[in-house]
mmCIF file with all atom_site columns, C-alpha atoms in Angstrom:
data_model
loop_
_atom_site.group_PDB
_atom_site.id
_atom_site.type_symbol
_atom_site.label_atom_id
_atom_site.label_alt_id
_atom_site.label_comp_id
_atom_site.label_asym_id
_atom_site.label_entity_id
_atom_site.label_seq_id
_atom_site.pdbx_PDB_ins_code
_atom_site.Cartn_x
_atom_site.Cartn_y
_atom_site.Cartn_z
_atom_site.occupancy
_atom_site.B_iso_or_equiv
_atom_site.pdbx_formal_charge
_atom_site.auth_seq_id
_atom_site.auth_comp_id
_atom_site.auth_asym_id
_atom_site.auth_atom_id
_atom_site.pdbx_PDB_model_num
ATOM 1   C CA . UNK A 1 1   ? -81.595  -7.554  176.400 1.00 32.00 ? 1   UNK A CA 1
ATOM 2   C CA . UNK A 1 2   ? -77.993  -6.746  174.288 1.00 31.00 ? 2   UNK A CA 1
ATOM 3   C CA . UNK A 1 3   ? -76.855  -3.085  174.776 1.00 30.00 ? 3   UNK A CA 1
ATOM 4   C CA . UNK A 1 4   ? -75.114  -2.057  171.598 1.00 31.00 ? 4   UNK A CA 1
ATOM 5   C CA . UNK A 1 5   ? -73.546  1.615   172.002 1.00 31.00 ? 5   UNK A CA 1
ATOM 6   C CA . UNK A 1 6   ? -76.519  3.463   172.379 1.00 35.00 ? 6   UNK A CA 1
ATOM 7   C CA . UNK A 1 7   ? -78.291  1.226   169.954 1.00 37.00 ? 7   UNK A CA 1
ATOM 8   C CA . UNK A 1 8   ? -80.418  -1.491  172.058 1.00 38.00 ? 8   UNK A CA 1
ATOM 9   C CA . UNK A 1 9   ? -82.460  -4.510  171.215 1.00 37.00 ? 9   UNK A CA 1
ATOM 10  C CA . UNK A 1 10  ? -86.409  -2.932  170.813 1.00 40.00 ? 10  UNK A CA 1
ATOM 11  C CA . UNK A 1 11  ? -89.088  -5.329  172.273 1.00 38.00 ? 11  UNK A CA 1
ATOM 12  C CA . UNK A 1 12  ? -92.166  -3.813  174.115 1.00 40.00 ? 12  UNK A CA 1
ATOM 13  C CA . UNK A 1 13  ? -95.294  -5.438  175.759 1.00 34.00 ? 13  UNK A CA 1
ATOM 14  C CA . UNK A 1 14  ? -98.286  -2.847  174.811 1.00 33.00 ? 14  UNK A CA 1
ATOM 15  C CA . UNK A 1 15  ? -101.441 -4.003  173.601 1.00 31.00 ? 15  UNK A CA 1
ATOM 16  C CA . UNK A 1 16  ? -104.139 -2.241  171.112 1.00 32.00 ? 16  UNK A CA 1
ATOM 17  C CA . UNK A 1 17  ? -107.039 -2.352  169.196 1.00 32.00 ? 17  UNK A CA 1
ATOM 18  C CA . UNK A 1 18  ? -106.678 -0.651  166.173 1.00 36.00 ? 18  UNK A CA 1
ATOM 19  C CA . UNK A 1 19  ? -107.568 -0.169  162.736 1.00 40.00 ? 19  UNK A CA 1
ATOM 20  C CA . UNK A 1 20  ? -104.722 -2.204  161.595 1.00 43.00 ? 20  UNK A CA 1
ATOM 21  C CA . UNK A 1 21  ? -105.559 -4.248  158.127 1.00 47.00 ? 21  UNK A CA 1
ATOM 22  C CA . UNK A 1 22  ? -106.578 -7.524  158.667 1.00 45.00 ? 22  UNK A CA 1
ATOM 23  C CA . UNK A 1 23  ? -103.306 -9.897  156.792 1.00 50.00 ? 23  UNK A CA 1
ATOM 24  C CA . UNK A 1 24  ? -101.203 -7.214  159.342 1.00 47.00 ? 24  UNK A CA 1
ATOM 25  C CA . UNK A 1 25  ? -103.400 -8.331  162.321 1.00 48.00 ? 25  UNK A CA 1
ATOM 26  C CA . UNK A 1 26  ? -102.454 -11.788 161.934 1.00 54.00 ? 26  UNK A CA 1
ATOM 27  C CA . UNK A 1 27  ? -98.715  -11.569 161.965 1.00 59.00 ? 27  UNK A CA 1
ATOM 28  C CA . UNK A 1 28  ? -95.917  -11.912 164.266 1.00 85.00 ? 28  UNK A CA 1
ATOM 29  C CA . UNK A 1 29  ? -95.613  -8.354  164.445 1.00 92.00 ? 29  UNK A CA 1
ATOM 30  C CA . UNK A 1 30  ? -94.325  -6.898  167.707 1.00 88.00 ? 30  UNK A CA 1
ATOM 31  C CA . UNK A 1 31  ? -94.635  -3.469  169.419 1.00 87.00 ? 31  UNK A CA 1
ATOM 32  C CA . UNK A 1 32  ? -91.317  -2.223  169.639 1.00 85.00 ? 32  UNK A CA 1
ATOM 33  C CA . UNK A 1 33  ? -89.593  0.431   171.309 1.00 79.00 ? 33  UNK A CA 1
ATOM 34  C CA . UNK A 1 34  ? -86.668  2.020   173.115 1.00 82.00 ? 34  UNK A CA 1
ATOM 35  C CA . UNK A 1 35  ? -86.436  0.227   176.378 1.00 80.00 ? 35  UNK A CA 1
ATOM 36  C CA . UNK A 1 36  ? -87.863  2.608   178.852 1.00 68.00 ? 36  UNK A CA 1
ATOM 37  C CA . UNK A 1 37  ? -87.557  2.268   182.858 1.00 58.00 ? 37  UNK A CA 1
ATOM 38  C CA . UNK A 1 38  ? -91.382  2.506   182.818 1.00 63.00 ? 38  UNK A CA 1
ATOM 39  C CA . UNK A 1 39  ? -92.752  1.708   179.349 1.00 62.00 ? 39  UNK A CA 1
ATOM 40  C CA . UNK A 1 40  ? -96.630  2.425   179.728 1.00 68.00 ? 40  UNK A CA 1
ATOM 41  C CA . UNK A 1 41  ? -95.667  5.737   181.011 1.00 67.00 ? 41  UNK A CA 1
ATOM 42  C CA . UNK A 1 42  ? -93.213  6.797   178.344 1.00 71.00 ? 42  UNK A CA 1
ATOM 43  C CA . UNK A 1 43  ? -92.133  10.085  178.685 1.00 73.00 ? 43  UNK A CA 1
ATOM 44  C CA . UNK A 1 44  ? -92.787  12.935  175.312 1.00 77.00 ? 44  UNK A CA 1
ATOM 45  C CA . UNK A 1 45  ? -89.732  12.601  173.363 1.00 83.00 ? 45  UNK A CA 1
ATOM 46  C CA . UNK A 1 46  ? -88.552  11.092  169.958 1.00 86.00 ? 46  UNK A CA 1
ATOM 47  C CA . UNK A 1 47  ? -86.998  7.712   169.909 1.00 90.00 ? 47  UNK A CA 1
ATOM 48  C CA . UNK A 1 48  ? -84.827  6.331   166.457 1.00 93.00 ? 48  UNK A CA 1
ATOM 49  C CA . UNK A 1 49  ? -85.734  2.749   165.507 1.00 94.00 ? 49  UNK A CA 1
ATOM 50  C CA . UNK A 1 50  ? -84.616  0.915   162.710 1.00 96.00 ? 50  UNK A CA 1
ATOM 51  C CA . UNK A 1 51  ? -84.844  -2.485  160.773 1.00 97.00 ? 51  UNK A CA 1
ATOM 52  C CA . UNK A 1 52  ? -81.663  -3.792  158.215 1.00 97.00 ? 52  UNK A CA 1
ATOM 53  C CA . UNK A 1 53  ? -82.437  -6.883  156.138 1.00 97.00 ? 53  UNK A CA 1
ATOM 54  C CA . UNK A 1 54  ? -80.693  -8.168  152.736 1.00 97.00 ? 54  UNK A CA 1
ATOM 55  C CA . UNK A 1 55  ? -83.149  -8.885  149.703 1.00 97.00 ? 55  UNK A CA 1
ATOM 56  C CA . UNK A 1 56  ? -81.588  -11.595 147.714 1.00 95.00 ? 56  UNK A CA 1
ATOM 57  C CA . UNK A 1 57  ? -83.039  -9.825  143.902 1.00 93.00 ? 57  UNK A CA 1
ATOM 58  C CA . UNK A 1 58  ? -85.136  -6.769  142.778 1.00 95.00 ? 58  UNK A CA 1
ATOM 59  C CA . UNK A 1 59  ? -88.161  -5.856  144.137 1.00 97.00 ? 59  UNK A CA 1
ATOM 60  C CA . UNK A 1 60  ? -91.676  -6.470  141.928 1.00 97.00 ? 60  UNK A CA 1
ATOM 61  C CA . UNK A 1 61  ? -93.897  -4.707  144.760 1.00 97.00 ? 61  UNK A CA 1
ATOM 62  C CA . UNK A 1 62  ? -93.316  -3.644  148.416 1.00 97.00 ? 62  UNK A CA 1
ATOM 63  C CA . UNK A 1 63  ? -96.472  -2.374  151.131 1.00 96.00 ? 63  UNK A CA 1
ATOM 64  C CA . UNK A 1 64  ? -95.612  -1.346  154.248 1.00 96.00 ? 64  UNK A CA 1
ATOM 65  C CA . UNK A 1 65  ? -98.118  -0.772  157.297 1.00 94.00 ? 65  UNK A CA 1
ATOM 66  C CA . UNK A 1 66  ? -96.806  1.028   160.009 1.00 92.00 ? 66  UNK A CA 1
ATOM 67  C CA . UNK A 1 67  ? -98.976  2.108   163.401 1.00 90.00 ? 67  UNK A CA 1
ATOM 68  C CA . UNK A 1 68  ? -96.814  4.367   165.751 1.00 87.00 ? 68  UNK A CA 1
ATOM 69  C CA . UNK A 1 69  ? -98.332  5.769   169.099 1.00 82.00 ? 69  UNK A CA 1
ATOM 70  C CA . UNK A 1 70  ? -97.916  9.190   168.559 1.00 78.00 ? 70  UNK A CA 1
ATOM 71  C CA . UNK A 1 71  ? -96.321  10.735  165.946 1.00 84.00 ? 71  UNK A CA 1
ATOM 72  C CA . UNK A 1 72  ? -93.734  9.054   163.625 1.00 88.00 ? 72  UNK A CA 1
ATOM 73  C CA . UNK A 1 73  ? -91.189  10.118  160.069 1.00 91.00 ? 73  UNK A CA 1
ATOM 74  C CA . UNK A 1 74  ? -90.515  7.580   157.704 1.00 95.00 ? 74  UNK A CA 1
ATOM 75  C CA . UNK A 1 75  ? -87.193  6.543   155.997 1.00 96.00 ? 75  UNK A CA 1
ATOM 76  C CA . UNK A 1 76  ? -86.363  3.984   153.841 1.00 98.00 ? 76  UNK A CA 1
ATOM 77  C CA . UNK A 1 77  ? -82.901  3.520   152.643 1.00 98.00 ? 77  UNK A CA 1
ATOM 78  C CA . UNK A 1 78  ? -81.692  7.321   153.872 1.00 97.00 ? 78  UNK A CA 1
ATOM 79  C CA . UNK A 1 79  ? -84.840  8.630   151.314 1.00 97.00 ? 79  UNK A CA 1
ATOM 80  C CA . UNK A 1 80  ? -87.656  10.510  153.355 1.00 95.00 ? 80  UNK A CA 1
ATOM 81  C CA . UNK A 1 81  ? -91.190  9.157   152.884 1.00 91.00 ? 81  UNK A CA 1
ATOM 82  C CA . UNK A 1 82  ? -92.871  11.335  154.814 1.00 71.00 ? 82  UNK A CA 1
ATOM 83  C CA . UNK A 1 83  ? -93.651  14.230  156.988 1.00 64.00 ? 83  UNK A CA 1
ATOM 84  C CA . UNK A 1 84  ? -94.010  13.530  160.906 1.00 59.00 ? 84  UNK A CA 1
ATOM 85  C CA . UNK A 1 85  ? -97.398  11.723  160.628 1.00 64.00 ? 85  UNK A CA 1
ATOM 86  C CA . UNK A 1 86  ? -99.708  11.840  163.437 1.00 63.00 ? 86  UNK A CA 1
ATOM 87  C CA . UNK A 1 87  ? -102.400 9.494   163.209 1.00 59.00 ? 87  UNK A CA 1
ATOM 88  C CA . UNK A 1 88  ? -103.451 7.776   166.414 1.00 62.00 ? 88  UNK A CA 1
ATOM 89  C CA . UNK A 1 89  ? -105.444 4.343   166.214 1.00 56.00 ? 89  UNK A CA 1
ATOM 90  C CA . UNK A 1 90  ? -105.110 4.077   162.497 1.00 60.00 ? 90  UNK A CA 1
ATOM 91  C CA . UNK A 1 91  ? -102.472 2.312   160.897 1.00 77.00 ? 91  UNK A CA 1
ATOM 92  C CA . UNK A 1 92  ? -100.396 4.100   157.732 1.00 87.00 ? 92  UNK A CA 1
ATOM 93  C CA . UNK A 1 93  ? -99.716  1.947   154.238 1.00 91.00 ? 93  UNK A CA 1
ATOM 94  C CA . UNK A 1 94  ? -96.991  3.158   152.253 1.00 93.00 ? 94  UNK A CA 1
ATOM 95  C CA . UNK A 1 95  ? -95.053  2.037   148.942 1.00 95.00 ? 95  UNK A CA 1
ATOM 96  C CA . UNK A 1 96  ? -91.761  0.698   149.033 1.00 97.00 ? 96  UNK A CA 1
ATOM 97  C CA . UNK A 1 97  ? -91.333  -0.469  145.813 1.00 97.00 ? 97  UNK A CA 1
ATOM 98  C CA . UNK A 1 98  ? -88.965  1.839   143.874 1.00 96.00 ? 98  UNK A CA 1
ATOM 99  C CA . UNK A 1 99  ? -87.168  2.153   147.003 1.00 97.00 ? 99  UNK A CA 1
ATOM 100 C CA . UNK A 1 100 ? -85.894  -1.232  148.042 1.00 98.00 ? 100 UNK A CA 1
ATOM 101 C CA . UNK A 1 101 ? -83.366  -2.626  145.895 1.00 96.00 ? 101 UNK A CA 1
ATOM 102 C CA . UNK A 1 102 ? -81.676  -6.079  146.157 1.00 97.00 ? 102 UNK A CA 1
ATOM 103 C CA . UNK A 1 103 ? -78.622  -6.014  148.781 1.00 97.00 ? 103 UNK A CA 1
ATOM 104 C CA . UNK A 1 104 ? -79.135  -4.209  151.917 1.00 97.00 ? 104 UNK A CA 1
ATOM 105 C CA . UNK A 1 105 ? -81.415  -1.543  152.696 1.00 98.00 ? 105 UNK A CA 1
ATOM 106 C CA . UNK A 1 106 ? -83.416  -0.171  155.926 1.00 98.00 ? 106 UNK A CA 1
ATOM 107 C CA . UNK A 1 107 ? -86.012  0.850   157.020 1.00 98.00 ? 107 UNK A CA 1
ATOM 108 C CA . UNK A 1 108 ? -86.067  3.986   159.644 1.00 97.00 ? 108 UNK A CA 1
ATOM 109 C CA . UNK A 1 109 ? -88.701  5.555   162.385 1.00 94.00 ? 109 UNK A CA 1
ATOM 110 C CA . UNK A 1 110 ? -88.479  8.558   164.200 1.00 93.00 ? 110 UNK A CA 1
ATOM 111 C CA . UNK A 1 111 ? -91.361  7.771   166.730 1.00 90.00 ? 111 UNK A CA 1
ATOM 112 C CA . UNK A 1 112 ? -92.416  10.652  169.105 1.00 87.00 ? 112 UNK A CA 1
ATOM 113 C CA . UNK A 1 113 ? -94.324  10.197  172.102 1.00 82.00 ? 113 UNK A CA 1
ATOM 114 C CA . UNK A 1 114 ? -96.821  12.327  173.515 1.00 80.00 ? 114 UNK A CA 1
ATOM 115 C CA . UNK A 1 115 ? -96.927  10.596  177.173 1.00 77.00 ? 115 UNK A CA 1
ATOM 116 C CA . UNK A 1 116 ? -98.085  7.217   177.987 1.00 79.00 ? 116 UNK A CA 1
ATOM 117 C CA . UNK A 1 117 ? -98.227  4.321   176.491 1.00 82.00 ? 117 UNK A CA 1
ATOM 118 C CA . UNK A 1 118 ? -95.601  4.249   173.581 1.00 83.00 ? 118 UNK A CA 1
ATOM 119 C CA . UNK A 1 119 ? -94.605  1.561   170.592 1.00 86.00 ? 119 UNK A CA 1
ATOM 120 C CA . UNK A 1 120 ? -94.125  1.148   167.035 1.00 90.00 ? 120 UNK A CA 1
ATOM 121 C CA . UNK A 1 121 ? -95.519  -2.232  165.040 1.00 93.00 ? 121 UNK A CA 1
ATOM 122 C CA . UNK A 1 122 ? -95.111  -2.411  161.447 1.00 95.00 ? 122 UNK A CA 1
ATOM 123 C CA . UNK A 1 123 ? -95.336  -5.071  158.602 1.00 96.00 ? 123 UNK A CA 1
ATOM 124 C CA . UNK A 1 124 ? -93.232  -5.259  155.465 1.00 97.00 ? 124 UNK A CA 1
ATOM 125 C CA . UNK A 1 125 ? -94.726  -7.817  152.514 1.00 97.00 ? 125 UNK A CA 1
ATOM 126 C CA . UNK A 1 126 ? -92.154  -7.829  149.673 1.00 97.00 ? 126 UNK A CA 1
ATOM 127 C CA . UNK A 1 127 ? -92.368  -9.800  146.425 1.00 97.00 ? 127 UNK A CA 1
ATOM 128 C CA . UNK A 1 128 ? -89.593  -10.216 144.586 1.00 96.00 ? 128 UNK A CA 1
ATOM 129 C CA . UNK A 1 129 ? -88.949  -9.811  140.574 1.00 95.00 ? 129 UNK A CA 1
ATOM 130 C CA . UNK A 1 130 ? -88.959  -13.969 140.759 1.00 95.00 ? 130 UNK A CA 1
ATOM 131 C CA . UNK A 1 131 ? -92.395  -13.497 142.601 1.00 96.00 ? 131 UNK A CA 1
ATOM 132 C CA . UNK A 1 132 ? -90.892  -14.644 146.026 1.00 95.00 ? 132 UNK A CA 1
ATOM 133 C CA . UNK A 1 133 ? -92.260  -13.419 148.649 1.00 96.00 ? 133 UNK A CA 1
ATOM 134 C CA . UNK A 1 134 ? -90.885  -12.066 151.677 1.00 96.00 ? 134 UNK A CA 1
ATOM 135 C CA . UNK A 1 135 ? -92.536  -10.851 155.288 1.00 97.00 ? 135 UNK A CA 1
ATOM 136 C CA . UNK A 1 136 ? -90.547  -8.452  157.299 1.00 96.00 ? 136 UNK A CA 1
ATOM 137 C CA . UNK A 1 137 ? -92.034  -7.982  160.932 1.00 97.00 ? 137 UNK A CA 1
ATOM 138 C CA . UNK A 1 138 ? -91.806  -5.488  163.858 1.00 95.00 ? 138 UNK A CA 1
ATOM 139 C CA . UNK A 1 139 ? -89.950  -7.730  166.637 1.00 95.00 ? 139 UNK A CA 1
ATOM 140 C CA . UNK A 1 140 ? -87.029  -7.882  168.744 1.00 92.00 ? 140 UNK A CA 1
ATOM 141 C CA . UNK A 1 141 ? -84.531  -7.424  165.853 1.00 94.00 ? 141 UNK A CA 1
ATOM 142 C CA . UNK A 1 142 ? -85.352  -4.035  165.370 1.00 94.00 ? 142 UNK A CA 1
ATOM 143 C CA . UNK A 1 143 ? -82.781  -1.642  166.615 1.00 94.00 ? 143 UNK A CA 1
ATOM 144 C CA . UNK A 1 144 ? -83.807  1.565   169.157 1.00 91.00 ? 144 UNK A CA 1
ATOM 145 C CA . UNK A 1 145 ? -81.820  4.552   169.976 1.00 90.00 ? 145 UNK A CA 1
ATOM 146 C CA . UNK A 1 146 ? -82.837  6.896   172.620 1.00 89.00 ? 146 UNK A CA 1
ATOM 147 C CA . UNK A 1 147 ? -80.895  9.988   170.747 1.00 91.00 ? 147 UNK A CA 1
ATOM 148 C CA . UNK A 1 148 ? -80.317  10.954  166.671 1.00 93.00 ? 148 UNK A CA 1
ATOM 149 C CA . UNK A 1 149 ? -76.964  9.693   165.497 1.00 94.00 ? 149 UNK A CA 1
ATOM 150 C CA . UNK A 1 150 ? -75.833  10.887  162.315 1.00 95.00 ? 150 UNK A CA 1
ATOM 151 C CA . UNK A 1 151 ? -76.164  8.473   159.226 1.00 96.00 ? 151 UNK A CA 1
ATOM 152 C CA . UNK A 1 152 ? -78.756  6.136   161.607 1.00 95.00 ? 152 UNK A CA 1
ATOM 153 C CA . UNK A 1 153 ? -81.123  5.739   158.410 1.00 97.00 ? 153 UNK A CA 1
ATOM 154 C CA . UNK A 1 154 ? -78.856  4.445   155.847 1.00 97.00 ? 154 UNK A CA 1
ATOM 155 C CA . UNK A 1 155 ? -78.585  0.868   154.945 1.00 95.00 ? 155 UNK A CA 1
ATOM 156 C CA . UNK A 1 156 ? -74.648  1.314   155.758 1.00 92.00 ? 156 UNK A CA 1
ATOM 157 C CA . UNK A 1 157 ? -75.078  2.645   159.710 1.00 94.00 ? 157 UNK A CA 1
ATOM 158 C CA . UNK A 1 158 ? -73.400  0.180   162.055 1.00 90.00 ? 158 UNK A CA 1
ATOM 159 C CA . UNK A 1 159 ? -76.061  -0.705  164.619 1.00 84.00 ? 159 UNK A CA 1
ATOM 160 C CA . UNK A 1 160 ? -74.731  -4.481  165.662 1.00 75.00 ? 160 UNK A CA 1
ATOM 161 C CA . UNK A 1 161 ? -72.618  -4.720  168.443 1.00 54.00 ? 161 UNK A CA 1
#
């Protein structure tokens, strides 16, 4: 696992049946989180994770289904999506499109945990104006913080080491 300032590497091992929607079942989509000492017994706090990617033209349609154990805020491109959200065992869609853009943009969680178990698993389908289309999973690229750092949900935050 790579240490970067405070940012670190997010990989987790938790396992759940959920309503998820079935294309976002059969992914490589990963649990991800903060890398705790003991991460089935998380303790209640927020954690700050985030996913940078490049799109190579404009964006024709963008879904994104995102499950968070508890409580999670959405972000995408420094533009709040939502309200925290709690919604345990069912998975939240949301649309992307007018806010990805081609170039660089990100996508940013504030997760809380309640206690226990704790992770974040999300799936990003993109198709592009040239009707490409692009997957963006949860997994080990994902970037975790364990406190707030100013400017951590723009596309231009320096998370890489």
């Amino acid at each position: 696992m790579r240490r970067l300032s405070s940012w670190h590497v997010a990989l987790g091992s938790l396992i759940v049946i959920a309503a998820v929607p079935v294309e976002a079942q059969q992914t490589a989509s990963q649990w991800v989180w903060f890398p705790e000492s003991a991460p089935n017994d998380c303790i209640r706090e927020s954690r700050w994770l985030r996913k940078s990617f490049d799109l190579p033209a404009d964006v024709k349609s963008a879904a994104l289904w995102l499950l968070v154990d508890d409580r999670h805020a959405l972000w995408v491109n420094g533009v709040a999506l939502s309200e925290p959200v709690e919604r345990r065992g069912s998975s939240c869609c949301y649309d992307l499109t007018r806010l990805l853009r081609a170039g660089r943009n990100v996508i940013a969680v504030e997760a809380f945990n309640a206690g226990g178990p704790a992770g974040v698993i999300a799936r990003l389908l993109i198709t592009l104006a040239n009707d490409e289309e692009l997957v963006i999973n949860s997994d080990e690229s994902w970037r975790a913080a364990n406190t707030e750092q100013e400017g951590w949900n723009q596309p231009g935050f320096e998370d890489a080491e």
